[in-house]
Tab-separated table of C-alpha atoms and ligand atoms in Angstrom:
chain	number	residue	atom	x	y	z
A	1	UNK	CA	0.000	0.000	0.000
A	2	UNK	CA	1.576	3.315	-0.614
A	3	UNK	CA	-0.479	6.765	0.535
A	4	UNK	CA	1.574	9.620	-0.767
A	5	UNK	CA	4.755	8.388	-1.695
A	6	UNK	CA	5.173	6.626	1.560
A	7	UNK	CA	5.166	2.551	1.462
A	8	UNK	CA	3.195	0.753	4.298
A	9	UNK	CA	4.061	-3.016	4.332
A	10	UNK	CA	1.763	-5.822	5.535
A	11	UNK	CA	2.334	-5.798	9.484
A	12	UNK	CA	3.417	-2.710	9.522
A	13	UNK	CA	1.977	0.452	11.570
A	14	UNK	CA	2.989	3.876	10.492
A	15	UNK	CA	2.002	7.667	10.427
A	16	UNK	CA	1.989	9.161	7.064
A	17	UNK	CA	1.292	12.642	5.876
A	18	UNK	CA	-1.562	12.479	3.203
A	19	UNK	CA	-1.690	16.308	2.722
A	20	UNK	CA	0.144	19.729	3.600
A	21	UNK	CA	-0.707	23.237	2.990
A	22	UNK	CA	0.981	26.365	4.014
A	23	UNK	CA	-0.203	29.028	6.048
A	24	UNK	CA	-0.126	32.756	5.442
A	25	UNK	CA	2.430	32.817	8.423
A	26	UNK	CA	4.376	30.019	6.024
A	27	UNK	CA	3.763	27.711	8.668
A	28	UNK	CA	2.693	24.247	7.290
A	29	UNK	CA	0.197	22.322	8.248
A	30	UNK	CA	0.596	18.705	7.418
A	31	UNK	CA	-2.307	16.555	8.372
A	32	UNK	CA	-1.423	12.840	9.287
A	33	UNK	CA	-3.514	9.379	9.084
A	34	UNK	CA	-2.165	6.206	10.930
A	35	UNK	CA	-2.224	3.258	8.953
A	36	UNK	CA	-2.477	-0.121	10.994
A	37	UNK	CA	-1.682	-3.012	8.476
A	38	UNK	CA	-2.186	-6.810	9.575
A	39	UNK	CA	0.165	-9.535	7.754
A	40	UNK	CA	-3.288	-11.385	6.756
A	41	UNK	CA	-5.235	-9.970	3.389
A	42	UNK	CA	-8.419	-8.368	4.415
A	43	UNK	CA	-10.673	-5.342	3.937
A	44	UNK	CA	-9.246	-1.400	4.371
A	45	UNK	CA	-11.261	0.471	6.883
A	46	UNK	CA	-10.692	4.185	7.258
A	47	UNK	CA	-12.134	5.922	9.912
A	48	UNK	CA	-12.150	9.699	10.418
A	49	UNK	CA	-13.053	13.068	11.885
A	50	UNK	CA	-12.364	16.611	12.372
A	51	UNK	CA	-13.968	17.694	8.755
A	52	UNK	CA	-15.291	20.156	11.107
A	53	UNK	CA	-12.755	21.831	13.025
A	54	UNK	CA	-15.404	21.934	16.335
A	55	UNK	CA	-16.723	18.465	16.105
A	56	UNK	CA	-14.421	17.274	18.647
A	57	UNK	CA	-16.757	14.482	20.030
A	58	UNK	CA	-15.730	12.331	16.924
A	59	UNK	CA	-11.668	13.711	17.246
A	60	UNK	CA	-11.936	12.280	20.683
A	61	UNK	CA	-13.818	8.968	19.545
A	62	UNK	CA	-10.678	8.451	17.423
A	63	UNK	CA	-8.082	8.913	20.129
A	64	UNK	CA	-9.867	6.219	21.620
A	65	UNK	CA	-9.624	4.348	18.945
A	66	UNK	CA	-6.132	4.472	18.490
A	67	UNK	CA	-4.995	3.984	22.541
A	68	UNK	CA	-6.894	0.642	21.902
A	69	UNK	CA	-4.741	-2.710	22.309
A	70	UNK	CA	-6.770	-4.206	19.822
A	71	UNK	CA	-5.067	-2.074	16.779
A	72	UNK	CA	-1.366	-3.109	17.791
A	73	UNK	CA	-2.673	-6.718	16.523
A	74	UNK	CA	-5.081	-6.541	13.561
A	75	UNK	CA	-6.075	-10.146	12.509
A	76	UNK	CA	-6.604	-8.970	8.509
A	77	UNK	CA	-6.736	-5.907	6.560
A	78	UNK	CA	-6.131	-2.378	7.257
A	79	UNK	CA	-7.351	0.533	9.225
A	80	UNK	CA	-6.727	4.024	8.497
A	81	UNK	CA	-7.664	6.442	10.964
A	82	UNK	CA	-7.432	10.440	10.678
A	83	UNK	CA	-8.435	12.038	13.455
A	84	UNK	CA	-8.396	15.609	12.266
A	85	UNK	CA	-8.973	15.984	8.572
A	86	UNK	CA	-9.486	19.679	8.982
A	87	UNK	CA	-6.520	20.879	11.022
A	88	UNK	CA	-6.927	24.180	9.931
A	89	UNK	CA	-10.537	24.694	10.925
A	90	UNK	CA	-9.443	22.507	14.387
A	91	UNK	CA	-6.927	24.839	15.604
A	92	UNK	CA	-9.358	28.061	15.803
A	93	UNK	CA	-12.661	26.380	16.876
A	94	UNK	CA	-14.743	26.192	13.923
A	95	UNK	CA	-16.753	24.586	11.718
A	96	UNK	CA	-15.949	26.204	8.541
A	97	UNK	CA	-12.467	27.174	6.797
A	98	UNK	CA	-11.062	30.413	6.399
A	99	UNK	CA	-12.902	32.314	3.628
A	100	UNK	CA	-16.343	30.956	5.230
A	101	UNK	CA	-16.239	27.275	3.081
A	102	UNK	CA	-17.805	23.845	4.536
A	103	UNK	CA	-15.150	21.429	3.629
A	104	UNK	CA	-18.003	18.848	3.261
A	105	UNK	CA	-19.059	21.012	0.268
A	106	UNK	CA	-15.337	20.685	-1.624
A	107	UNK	CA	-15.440	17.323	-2.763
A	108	UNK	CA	-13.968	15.970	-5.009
A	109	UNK	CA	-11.900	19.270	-5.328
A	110	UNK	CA	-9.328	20.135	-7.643
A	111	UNK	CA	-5.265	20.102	-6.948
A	112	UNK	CA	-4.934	23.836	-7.616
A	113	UNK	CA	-8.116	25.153	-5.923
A	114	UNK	CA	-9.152	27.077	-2.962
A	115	UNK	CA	-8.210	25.801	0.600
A	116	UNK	CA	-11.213	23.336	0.590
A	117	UNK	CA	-10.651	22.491	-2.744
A	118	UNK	CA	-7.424	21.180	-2.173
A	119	UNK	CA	-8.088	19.386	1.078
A	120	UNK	CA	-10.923	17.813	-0.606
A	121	UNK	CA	-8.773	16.416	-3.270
A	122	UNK	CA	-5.762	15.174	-1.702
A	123	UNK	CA	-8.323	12.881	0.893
A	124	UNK	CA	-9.763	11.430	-2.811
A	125	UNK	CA	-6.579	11.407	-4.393
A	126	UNK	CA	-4.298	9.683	-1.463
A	127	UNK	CA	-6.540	8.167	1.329
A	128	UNK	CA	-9.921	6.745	-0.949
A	129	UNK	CA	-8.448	4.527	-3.912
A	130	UNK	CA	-6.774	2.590	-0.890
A	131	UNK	CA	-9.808	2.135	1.199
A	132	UNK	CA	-12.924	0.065	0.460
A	133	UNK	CA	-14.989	1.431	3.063
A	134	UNK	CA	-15.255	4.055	6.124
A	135	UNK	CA	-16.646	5.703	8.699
A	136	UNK	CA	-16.668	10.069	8.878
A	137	UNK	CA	-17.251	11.505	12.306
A	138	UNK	CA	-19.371	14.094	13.064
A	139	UNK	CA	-21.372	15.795	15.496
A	140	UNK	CA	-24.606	18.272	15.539
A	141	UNK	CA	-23.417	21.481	14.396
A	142	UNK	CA	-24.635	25.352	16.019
A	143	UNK	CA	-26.540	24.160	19.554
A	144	UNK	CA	-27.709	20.818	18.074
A	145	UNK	CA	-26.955	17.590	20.172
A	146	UNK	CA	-27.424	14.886	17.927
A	147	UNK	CA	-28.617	10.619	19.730
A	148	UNK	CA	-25.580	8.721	18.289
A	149	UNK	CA	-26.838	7.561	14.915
A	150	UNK	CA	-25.663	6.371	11.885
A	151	UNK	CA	-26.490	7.667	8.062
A	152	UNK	CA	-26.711	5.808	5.192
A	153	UNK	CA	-28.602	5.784	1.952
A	154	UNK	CA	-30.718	2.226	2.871
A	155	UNK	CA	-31.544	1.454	-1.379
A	156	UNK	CA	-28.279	0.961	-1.209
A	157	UNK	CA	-28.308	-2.839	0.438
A	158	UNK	CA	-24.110	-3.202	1.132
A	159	UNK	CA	-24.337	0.225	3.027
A	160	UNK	CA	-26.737	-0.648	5.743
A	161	UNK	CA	-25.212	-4.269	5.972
A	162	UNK	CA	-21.883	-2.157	7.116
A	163	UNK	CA	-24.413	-0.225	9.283
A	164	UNK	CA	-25.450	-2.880	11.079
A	165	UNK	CA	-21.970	-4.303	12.080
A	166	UNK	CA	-21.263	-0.841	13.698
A	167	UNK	CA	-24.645	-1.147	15.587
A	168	UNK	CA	-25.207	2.172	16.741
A	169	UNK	CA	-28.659	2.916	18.647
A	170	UNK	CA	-30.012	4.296	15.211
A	171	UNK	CA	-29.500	3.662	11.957
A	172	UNK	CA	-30.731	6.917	9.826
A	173	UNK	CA	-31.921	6.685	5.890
A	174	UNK	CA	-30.222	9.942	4.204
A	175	UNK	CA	-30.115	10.743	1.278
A	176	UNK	CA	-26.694	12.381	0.063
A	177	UNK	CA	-25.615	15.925	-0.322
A	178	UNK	CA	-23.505	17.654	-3.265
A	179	UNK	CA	-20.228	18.014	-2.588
A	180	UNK	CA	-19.968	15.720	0.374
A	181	UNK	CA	-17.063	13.284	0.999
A	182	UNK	CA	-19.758	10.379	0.643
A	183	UNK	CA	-21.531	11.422	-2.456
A	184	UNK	CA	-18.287	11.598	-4.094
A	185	UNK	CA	-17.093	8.250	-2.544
A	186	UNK	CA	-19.993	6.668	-3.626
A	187	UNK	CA	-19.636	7.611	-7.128
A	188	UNK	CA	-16.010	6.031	-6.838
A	189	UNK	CA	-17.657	2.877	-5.374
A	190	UNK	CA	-16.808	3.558	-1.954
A	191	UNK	CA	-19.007	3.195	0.799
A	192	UNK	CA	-19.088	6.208	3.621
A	193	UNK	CA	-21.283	5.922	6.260
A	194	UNK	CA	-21.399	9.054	8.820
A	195	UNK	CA	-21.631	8.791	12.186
A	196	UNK	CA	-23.556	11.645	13.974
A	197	UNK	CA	-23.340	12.349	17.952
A	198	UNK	CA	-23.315	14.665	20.404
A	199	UNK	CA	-23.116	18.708	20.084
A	200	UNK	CA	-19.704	20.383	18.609
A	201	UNK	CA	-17.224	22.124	20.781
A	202	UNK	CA	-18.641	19.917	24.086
A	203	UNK	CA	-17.604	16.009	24.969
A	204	UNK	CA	-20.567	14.024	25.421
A	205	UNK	CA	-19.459	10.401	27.231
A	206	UNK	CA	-22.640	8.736	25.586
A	207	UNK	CA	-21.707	10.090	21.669
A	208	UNK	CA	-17.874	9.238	22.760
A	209	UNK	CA	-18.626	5.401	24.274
A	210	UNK	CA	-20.835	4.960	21.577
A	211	UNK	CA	-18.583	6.212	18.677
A	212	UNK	CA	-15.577	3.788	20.430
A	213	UNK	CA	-17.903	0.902	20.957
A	214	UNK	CA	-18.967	0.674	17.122
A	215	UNK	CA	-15.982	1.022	15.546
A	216	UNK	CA	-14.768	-2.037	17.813
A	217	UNK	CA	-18.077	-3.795	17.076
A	218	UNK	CA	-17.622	-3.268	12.985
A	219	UNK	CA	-13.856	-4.229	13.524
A	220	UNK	CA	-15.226	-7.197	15.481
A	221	UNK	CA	-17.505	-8.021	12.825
A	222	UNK	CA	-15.003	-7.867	9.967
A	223	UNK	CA	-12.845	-10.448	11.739
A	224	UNK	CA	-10.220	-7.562	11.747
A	225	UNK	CA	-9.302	-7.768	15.613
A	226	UNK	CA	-10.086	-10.279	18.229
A	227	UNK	CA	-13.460	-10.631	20.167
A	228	UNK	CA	-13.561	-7.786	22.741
A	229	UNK	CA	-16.508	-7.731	25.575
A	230	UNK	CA	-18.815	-4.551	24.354
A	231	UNK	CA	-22.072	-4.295	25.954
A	232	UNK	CA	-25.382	-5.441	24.221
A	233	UNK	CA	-26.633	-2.952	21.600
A	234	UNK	CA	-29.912	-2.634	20.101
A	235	UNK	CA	-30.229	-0.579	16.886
A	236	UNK	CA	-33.478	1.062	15.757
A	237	UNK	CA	-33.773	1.825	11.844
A	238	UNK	CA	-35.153	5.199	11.169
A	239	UNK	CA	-36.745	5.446	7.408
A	240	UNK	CA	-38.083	9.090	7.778
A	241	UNK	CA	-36.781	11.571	9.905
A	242	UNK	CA	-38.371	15.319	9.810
A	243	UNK	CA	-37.856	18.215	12.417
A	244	UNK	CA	-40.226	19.952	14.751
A	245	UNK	CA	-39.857	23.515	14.431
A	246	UNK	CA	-40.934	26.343	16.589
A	247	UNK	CA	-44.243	28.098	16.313
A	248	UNK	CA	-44.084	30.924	18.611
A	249	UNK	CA	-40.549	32.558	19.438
A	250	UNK	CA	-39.634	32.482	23.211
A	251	UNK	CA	-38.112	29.965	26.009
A	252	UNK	CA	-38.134	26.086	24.562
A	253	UNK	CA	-37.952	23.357	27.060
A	254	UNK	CA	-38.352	19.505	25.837
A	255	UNK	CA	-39.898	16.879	28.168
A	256	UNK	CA	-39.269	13.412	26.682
A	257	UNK	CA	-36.372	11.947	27.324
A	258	UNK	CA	-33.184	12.213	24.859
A	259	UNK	CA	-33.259	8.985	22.322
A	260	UNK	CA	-36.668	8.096	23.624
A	261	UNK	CA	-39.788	7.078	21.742
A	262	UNK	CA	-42.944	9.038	21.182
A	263	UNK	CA	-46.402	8.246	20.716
A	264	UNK	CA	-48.229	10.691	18.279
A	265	UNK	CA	-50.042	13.248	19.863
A	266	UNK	CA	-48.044	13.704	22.650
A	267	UNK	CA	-46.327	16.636	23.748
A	268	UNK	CA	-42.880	17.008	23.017
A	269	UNK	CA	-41.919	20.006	24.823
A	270	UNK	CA	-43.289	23.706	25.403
A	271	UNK	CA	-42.269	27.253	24.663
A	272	UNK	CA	-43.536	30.224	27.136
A	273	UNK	CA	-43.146	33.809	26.611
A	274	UNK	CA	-40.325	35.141	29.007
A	275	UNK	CA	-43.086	36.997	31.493
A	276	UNK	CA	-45.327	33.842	31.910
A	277	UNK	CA	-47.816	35.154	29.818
A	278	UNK	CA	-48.906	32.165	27.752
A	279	UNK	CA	-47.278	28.788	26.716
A	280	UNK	CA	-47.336	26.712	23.637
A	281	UNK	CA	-47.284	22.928	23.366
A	282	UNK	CA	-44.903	21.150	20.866
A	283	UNK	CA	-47.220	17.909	20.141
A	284	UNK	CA	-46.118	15.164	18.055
A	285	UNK	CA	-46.942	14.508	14.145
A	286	UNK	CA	-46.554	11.013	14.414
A	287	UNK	CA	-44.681	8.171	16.368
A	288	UNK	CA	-40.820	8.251	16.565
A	289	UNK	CA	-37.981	8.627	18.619
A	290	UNK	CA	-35.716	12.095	19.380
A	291	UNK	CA	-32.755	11.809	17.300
A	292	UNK	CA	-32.025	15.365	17.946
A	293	UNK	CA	-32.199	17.549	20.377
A	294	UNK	CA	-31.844	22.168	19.865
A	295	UNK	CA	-30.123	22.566	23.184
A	296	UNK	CA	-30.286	26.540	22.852
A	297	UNK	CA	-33.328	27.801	24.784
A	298	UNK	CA	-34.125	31.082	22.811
A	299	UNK	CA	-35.776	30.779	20.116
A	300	UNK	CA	-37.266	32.296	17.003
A	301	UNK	CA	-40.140	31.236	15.036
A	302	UNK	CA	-39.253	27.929	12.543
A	303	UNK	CA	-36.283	27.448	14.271
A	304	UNK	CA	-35.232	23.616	13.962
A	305	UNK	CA	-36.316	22.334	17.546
A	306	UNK	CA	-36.461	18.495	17.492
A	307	UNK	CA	-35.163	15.960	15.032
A	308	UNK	CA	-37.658	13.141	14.853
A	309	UNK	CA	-36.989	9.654	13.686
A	310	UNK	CA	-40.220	7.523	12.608
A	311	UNK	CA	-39.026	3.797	12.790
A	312	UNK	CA	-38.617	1.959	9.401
B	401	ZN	ZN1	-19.875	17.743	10.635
């Protein structure tokens, strides 16, 4: 396997630079993956995070990843992890580069374009023709916490078989969006599935143990490291998901429970004018579960308030 320039032998581990870019400081930012390689053929997993620089839930999931024993001794295959794609974006706290551009927007890029552009190309050019399938971790961006979910496109039958080996508490159909590292995979017949959990710029031990505990499950699965004791999961496909928005502006508080189901009709939460003078119910358009949560409690009328999953 060789990932710009640099060879990676079977049963060998090593860090290798996939892409660099200067700075206007001419500081250089080179962003690393770690490549574990087993001596045994197998599948090449890459798993990754950090697109967006404040979606540290997912950078943390990955540290996790790579502190575990399991990696040192891979039983087949490869795994490639990145833990920060977007260093730039990392190392001031935000979600999109300089200039204002969502990196998830780039792709495929173009070797002599803008920032993005170029990020965007040197992950298709030097990390996807060696990988056959992966994993891109995110987390709800502005205030929104999302349950620890999974999205896939489910016509497409190999995608939610992967899904399933991860077995994350939901499994979300979604469709794909222009200029996104997994439309563009897709049409190089890669499969990316994205993991989405927790709020950006806060840890959240649920999105964290959840993130860890399905990449060891899907590594499990794959034969790719030895049985490890995870807890039981249960996963819950979601076929439509929709948002409850608000209809009044004011103070939003939610009642149910965060991942829990929902019977149609009930109400979801409230939002009350700041001097107590009247109240509004949220009530449910159907049964589901919350698969996202608008932690900030101002709010204006249509905001996005609760992400709603209606079981497939
Ligand atoms: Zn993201």
């Amino acid at each position: 396997m060789v990932i710009n320039g640099t060879t990676i032998a079977p049963g060998e581990n090593k860090q290798v630079v996939f892409s660099q870019y200067e700075l206007p400081s001419q500081s250089v930012i080179e962003t690393p993956a770690y490549v574990f390689r087993s001596v045994n053929a197998g599948p090449c997993l890459l798993l990754s995070a950090g697109m967006h620089g404040e979606e540290t839930n997912g950078i943390e999931t990955l540290r996790e990843v790579l502190k575990h024993e399991s990696l040192q001794n891979l039983l087949c295959g490869t795994v490639i992890i990145i833990p920060i794609i977007n260093v730039v974006s990392f190392i001031f706290n935000q979600r999109e580069l300089p200039g204002g551009r969502d990196l998830n927007r780039c792709f495929p890029g173009t070797r002599n374009g803008s920032l993005g552009s170029r990020m965007a190309h040197d992950i298709m050019h030097n990390i996807l023709p060696v990988i056959d399938f992966g994993v891109d971790f995110h987390t709800g961006g502005a205030k929104i916490n999302n349950y620890p979910q999974l999205r896939c496109v489910f016509d497409e039958p190999k995608h939610l078989e992967l899904a399933k080996l991860f077995a994350p508490p939901f499994i979300i159909n979604s469709p794909y969006r222009d200029g996104s590292f997994r439309v563009e995979a897709s049409k190089r017949g890669k499969i990316i599935l994205v993991f989405e959990a927790g709020e950006s710029l806060r840890f959240n031990n649920t999105a964290i143990n959840e993130g860890l505990q399905g990449c060891l499950r899907l590594m499990k699965n794959l034969n790719m490291i030895a049985p490890v004791d995870l807890p039981q999961s249960r996963t819950i496909l979601i076929g439509k998901d929709k948002w409850v928005r608000a209809s009044e502006a004011g103070l939003f508080r939610t009642h149910k429970k965060f991942g829990a189901y929902f019977e149609k009709d009930q109400v979801l939460g409230t939002i009350s004018d700041p001097y107590n003078k009247s109240e509004v119910n949220l009530i449910a358009p159907d049964n589901g579960f919350i698969i996202g949560i608008n932690n900030q409690p101002v709010v204006h009328v249509g905001d996005a308030l609760l992400h709603i999953g209606i079981e497939k």
